Short mmCIF file of C-alpha atoms in Angstrom, two decimals:
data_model
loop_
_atom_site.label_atom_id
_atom_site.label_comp_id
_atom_site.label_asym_id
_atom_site.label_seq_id
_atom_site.Cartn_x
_atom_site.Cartn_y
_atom_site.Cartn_z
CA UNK A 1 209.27 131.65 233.72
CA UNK A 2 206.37 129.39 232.48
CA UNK A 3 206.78 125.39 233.42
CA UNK A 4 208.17 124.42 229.60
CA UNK A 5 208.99 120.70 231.38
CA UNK A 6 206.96 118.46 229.09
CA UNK A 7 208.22 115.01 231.18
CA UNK A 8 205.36 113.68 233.14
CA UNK A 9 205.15 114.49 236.88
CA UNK A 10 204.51 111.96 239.92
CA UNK A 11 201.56 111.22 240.52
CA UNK A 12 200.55 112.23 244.12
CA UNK A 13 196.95 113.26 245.21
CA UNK A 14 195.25 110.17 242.63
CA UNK A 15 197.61 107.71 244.91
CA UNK A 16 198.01 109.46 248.13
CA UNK A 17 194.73 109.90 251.00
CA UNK A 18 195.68 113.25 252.64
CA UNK A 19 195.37 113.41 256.34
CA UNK A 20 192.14 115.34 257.51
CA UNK A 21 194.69 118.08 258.73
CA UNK A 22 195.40 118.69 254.97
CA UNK A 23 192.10 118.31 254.01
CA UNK A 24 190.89 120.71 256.31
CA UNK A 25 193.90 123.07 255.15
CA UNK A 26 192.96 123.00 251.71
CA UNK A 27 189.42 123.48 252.08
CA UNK A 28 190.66 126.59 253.98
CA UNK A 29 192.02 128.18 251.12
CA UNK A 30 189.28 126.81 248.87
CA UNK A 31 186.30 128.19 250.95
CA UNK A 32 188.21 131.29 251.45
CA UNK A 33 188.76 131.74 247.37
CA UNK A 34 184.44 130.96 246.79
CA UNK A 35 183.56 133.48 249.41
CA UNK A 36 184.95 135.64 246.89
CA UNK A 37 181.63 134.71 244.79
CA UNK A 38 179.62 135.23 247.84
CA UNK A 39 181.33 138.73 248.76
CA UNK A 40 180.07 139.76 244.71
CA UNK A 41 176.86 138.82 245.61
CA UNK A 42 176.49 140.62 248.31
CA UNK A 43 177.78 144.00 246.97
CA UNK A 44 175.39 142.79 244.28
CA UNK A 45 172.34 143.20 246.22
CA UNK A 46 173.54 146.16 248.14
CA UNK A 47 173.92 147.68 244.77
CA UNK A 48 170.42 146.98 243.68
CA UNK A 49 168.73 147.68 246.85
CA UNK A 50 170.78 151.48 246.60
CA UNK A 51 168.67 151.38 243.47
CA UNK A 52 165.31 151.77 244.46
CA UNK A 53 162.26 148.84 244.74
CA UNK A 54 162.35 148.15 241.34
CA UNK A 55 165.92 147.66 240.87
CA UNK A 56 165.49 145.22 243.91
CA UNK A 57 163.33 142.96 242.17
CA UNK A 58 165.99 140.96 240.63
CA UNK A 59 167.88 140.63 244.03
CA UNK A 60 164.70 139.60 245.94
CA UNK A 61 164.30 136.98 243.36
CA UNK A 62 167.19 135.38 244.43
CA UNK A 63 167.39 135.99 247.90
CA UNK A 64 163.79 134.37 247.95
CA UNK A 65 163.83 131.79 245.04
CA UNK A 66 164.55 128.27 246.05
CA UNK A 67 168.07 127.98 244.30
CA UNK A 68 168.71 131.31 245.26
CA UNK A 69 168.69 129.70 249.11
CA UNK A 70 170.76 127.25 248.36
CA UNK A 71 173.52 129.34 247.01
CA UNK A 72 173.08 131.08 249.74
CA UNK A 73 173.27 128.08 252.00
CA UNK A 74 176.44 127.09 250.21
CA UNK A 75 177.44 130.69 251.08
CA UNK A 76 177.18 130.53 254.79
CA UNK A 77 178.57 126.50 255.04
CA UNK A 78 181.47 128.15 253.77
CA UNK A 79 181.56 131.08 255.58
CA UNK A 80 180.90 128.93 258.64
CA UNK A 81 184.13 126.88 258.02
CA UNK A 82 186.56 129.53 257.17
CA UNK A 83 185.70 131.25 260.01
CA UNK A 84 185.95 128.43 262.54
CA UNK A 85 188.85 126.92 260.92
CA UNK A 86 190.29 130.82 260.81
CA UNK A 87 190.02 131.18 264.85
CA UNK A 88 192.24 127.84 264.86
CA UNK A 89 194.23 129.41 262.53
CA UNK A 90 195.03 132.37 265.23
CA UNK A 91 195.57 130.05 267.95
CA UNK A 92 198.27 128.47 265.92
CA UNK A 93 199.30 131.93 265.74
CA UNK A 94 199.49 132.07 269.23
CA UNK A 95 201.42 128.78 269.44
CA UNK A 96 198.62 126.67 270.72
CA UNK A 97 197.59 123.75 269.41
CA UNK A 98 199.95 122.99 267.18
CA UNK A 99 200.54 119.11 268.24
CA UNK A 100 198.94 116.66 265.85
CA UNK A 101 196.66 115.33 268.49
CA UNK A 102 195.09 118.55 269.27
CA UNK A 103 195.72 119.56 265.37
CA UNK A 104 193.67 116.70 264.82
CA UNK A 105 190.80 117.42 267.85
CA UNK A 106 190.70 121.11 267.07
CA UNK A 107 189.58 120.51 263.22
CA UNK A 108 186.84 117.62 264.35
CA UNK A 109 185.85 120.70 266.18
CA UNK A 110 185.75 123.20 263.60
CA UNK A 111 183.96 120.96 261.65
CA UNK A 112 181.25 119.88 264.08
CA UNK A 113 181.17 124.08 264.99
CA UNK A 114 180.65 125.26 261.43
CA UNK A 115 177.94 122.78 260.54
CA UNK A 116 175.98 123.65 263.82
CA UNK A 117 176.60 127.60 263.60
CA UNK A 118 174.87 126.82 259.91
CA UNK A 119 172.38 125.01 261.06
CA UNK A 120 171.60 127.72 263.64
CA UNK A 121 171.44 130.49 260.95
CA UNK A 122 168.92 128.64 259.10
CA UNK A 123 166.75 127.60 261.64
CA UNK A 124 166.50 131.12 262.54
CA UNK A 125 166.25 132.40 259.01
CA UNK A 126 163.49 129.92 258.28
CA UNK B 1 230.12 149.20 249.80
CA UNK B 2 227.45 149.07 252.77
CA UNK B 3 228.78 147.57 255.83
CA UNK B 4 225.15 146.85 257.10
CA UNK B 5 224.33 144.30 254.68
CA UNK B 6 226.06 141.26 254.64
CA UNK B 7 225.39 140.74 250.73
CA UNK B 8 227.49 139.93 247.71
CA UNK B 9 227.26 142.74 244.93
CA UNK B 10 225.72 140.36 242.59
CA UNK B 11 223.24 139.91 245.07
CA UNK B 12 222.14 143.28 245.95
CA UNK B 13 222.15 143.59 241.85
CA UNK B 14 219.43 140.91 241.58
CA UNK B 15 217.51 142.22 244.15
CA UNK B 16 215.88 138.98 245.22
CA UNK B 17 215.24 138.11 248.77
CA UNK B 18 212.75 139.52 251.18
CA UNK B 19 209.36 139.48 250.46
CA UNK B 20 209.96 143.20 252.80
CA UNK B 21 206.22 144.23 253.72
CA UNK B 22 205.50 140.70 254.15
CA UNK B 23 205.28 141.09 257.54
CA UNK B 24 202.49 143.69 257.76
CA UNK B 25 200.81 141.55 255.29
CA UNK B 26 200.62 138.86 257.66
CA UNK B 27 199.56 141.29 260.54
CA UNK B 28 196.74 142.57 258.57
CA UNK B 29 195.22 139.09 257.70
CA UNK B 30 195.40 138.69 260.91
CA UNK B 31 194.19 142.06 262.44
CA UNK B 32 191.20 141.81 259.47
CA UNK B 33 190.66 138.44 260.83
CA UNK B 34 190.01 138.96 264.33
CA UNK B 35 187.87 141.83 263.49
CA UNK B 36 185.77 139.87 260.86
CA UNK B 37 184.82 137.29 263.83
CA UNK B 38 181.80 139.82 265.65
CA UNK B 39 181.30 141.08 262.38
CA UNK B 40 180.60 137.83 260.63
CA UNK B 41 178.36 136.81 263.38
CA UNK B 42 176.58 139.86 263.52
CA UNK B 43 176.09 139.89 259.84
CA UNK B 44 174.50 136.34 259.61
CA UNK B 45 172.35 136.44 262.32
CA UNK B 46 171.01 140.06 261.55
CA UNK B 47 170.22 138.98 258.14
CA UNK B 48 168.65 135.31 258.84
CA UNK B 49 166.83 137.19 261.70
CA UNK B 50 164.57 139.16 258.97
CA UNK B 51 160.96 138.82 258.54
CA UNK B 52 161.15 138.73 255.10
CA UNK B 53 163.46 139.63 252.01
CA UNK B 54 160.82 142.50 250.45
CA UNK B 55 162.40 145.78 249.48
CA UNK B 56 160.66 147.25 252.50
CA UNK B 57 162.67 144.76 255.41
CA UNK B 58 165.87 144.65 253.94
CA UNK B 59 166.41 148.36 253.09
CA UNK B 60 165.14 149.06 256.49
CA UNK B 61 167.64 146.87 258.42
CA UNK B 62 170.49 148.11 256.26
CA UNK B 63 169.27 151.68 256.51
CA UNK B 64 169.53 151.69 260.17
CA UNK B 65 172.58 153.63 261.80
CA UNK B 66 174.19 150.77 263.51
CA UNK B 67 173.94 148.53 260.99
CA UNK B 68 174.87 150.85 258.13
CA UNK B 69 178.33 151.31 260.26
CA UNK B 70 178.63 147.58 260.68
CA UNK B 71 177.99 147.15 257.32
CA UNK B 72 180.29 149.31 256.12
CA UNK B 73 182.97 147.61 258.52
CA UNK B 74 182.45 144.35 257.44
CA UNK B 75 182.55 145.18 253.92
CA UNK B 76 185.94 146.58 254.49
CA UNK B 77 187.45 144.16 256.33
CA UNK B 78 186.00 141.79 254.23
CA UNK B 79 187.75 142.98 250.73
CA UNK B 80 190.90 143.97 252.76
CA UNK B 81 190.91 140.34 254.00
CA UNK B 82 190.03 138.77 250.71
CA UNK B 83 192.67 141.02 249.11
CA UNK B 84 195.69 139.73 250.92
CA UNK B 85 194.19 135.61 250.69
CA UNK B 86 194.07 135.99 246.88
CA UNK B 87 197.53 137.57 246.35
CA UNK B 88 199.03 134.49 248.53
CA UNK B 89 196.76 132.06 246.24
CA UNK B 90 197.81 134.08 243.33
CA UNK B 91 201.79 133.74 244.17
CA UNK B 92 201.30 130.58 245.23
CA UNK B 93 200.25 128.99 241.79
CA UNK B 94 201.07 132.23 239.29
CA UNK B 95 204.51 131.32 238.07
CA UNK B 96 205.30 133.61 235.38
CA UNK B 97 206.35 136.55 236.99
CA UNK B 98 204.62 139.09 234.70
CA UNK B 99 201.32 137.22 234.79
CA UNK B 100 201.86 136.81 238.66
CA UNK B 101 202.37 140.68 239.12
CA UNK B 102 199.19 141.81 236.88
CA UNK B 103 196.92 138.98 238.53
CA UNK B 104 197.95 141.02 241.57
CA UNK B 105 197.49 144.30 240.85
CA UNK B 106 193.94 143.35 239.08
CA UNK B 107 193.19 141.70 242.29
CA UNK B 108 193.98 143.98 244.35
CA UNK B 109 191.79 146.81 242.28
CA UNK B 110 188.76 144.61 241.89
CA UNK B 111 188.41 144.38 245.62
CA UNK B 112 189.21 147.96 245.98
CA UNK B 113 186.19 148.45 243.12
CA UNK B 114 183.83 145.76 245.18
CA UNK B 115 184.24 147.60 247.94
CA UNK B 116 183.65 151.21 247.13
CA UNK B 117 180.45 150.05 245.76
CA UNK B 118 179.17 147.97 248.71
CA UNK B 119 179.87 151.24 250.88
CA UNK B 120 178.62 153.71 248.35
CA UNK B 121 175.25 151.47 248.37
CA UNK B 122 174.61 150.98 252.05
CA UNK B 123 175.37 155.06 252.13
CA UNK B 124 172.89 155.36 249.62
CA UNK B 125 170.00 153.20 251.45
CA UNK B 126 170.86 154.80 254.91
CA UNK B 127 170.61 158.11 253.63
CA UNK B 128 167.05 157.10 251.93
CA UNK B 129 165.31 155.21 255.03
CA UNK B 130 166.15 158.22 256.93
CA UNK B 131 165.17 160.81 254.27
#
């Protein structure tokens, strides 16, 4: 059924600082969601590339136009994260980790990891 | 009445309970996971490793043999993997269960549609580089 509850709820998140571990947790889901974007994109190009040159126009415009790189830098921060932050999601799986001291160590790490595997792609792309 | 369910008639009526494949759905994120990890690296390297964006590069380093089939890999796991994230976002905040089930279903089928296309493509530029 559809929430019909018209009383006002408790405020939470405009009162409450989440801890980094839910932070990081949320921006789990939330990068993995806009990859979604990045994934059309992608097809996209592949699309107009299986076109021929002149279909590929368009998609070299933004794969070479300046806020065409930053979507695409946007794109791969993401990426970055959800895949660091995904291999300490499978070590969880695993049953390691799962302390809030290493919780806590492991996502500094993910986070210091995703920015310089980003960093790395774009020095090499550039 | 079955003696191998411990369940109230009412119960088994409703129907309610198990999620029952949910399981394999959280092998598969996984499995699609742990595959994506030498595929994502290989995929953003590859790319950021080309001289340039023109036609010419790109349909060249797509067109080639091993990357078509990585391609193609990644593209799979890819949708597979996004497939099963959005249905838990979807049932996570969906709660109308009519709306819930269609959001699903049209998920599902977009990423099925996404995906065709992205391997249908890099076919098509494979098959032209080496023609």
């Amino acid at each position: 059924m559809a929430w019909t509850d018209k009383r006002p709820m408790s405020p939470h998140l405009q009162i409450y600082k989440l801890p980094m571990t839910a932070v990081l947790s949320v921006l789990h889901r939330g990068t993995g969601a806009a990859l979604g974007v990045g994934g059309l994109l992608i097809v996209w190009i592949l699309a107009r590339a299986a076109g021929g040159e002149d279909d590929f126009a368009a998609a070299n415009w933004v794969l070479s136009s300046l806020l065409g790189k930053l979507v695409l830098f946007g794109f791969t921060a993401a990426l970055y994260y959800h895949f660091c932050n995904g291999i300490r999601h499978l070590l969880w799986d695993i049953g390691w980790g799962l302390d809030l001291k290493t919780s806590k160590h492991s996502g500094q790490a993910v986070l210091g990891v995703s920015l310089s595997l980003t960093a790395l792609t774009w020095l090499v792309a550039l | 009445m079955s003696t191998t369910q411990m369940r109230t008639p009412l119960s088994r009526a409703k129907g309610w309970g198990s999620a029952k494949s949910g399981t394999h759905h959280f092998w598969v994120q996984r499995l699609t996971g742990i595959a994506l990890i030498p595929l994502t690296l290989w995929f953003c390297f590859g790319l950021a490793s080309l001289p340039s964006m023109a036609y010419s590069d790109f349909t060249a380093w797509v067109g080639s043999p091993f990357n078509s089939v990585m391609l193609i890999l990644t593209l799979m796991a890819v949708f597979y993997h996004y497939a099963l994230g959005l249905q838990v976002i979807i049932e996570d905040y969906v709660s109308d269960h009519a709306v819930r089930t269609a959001a699903i279903i049209a998920s599902h089928f977009v990423c099925i549609i996404l995906g065709v296309v992205g391997v249908f493509s890099v076919i098509r530029i494979s098959l032209g580089v080496a023609g």
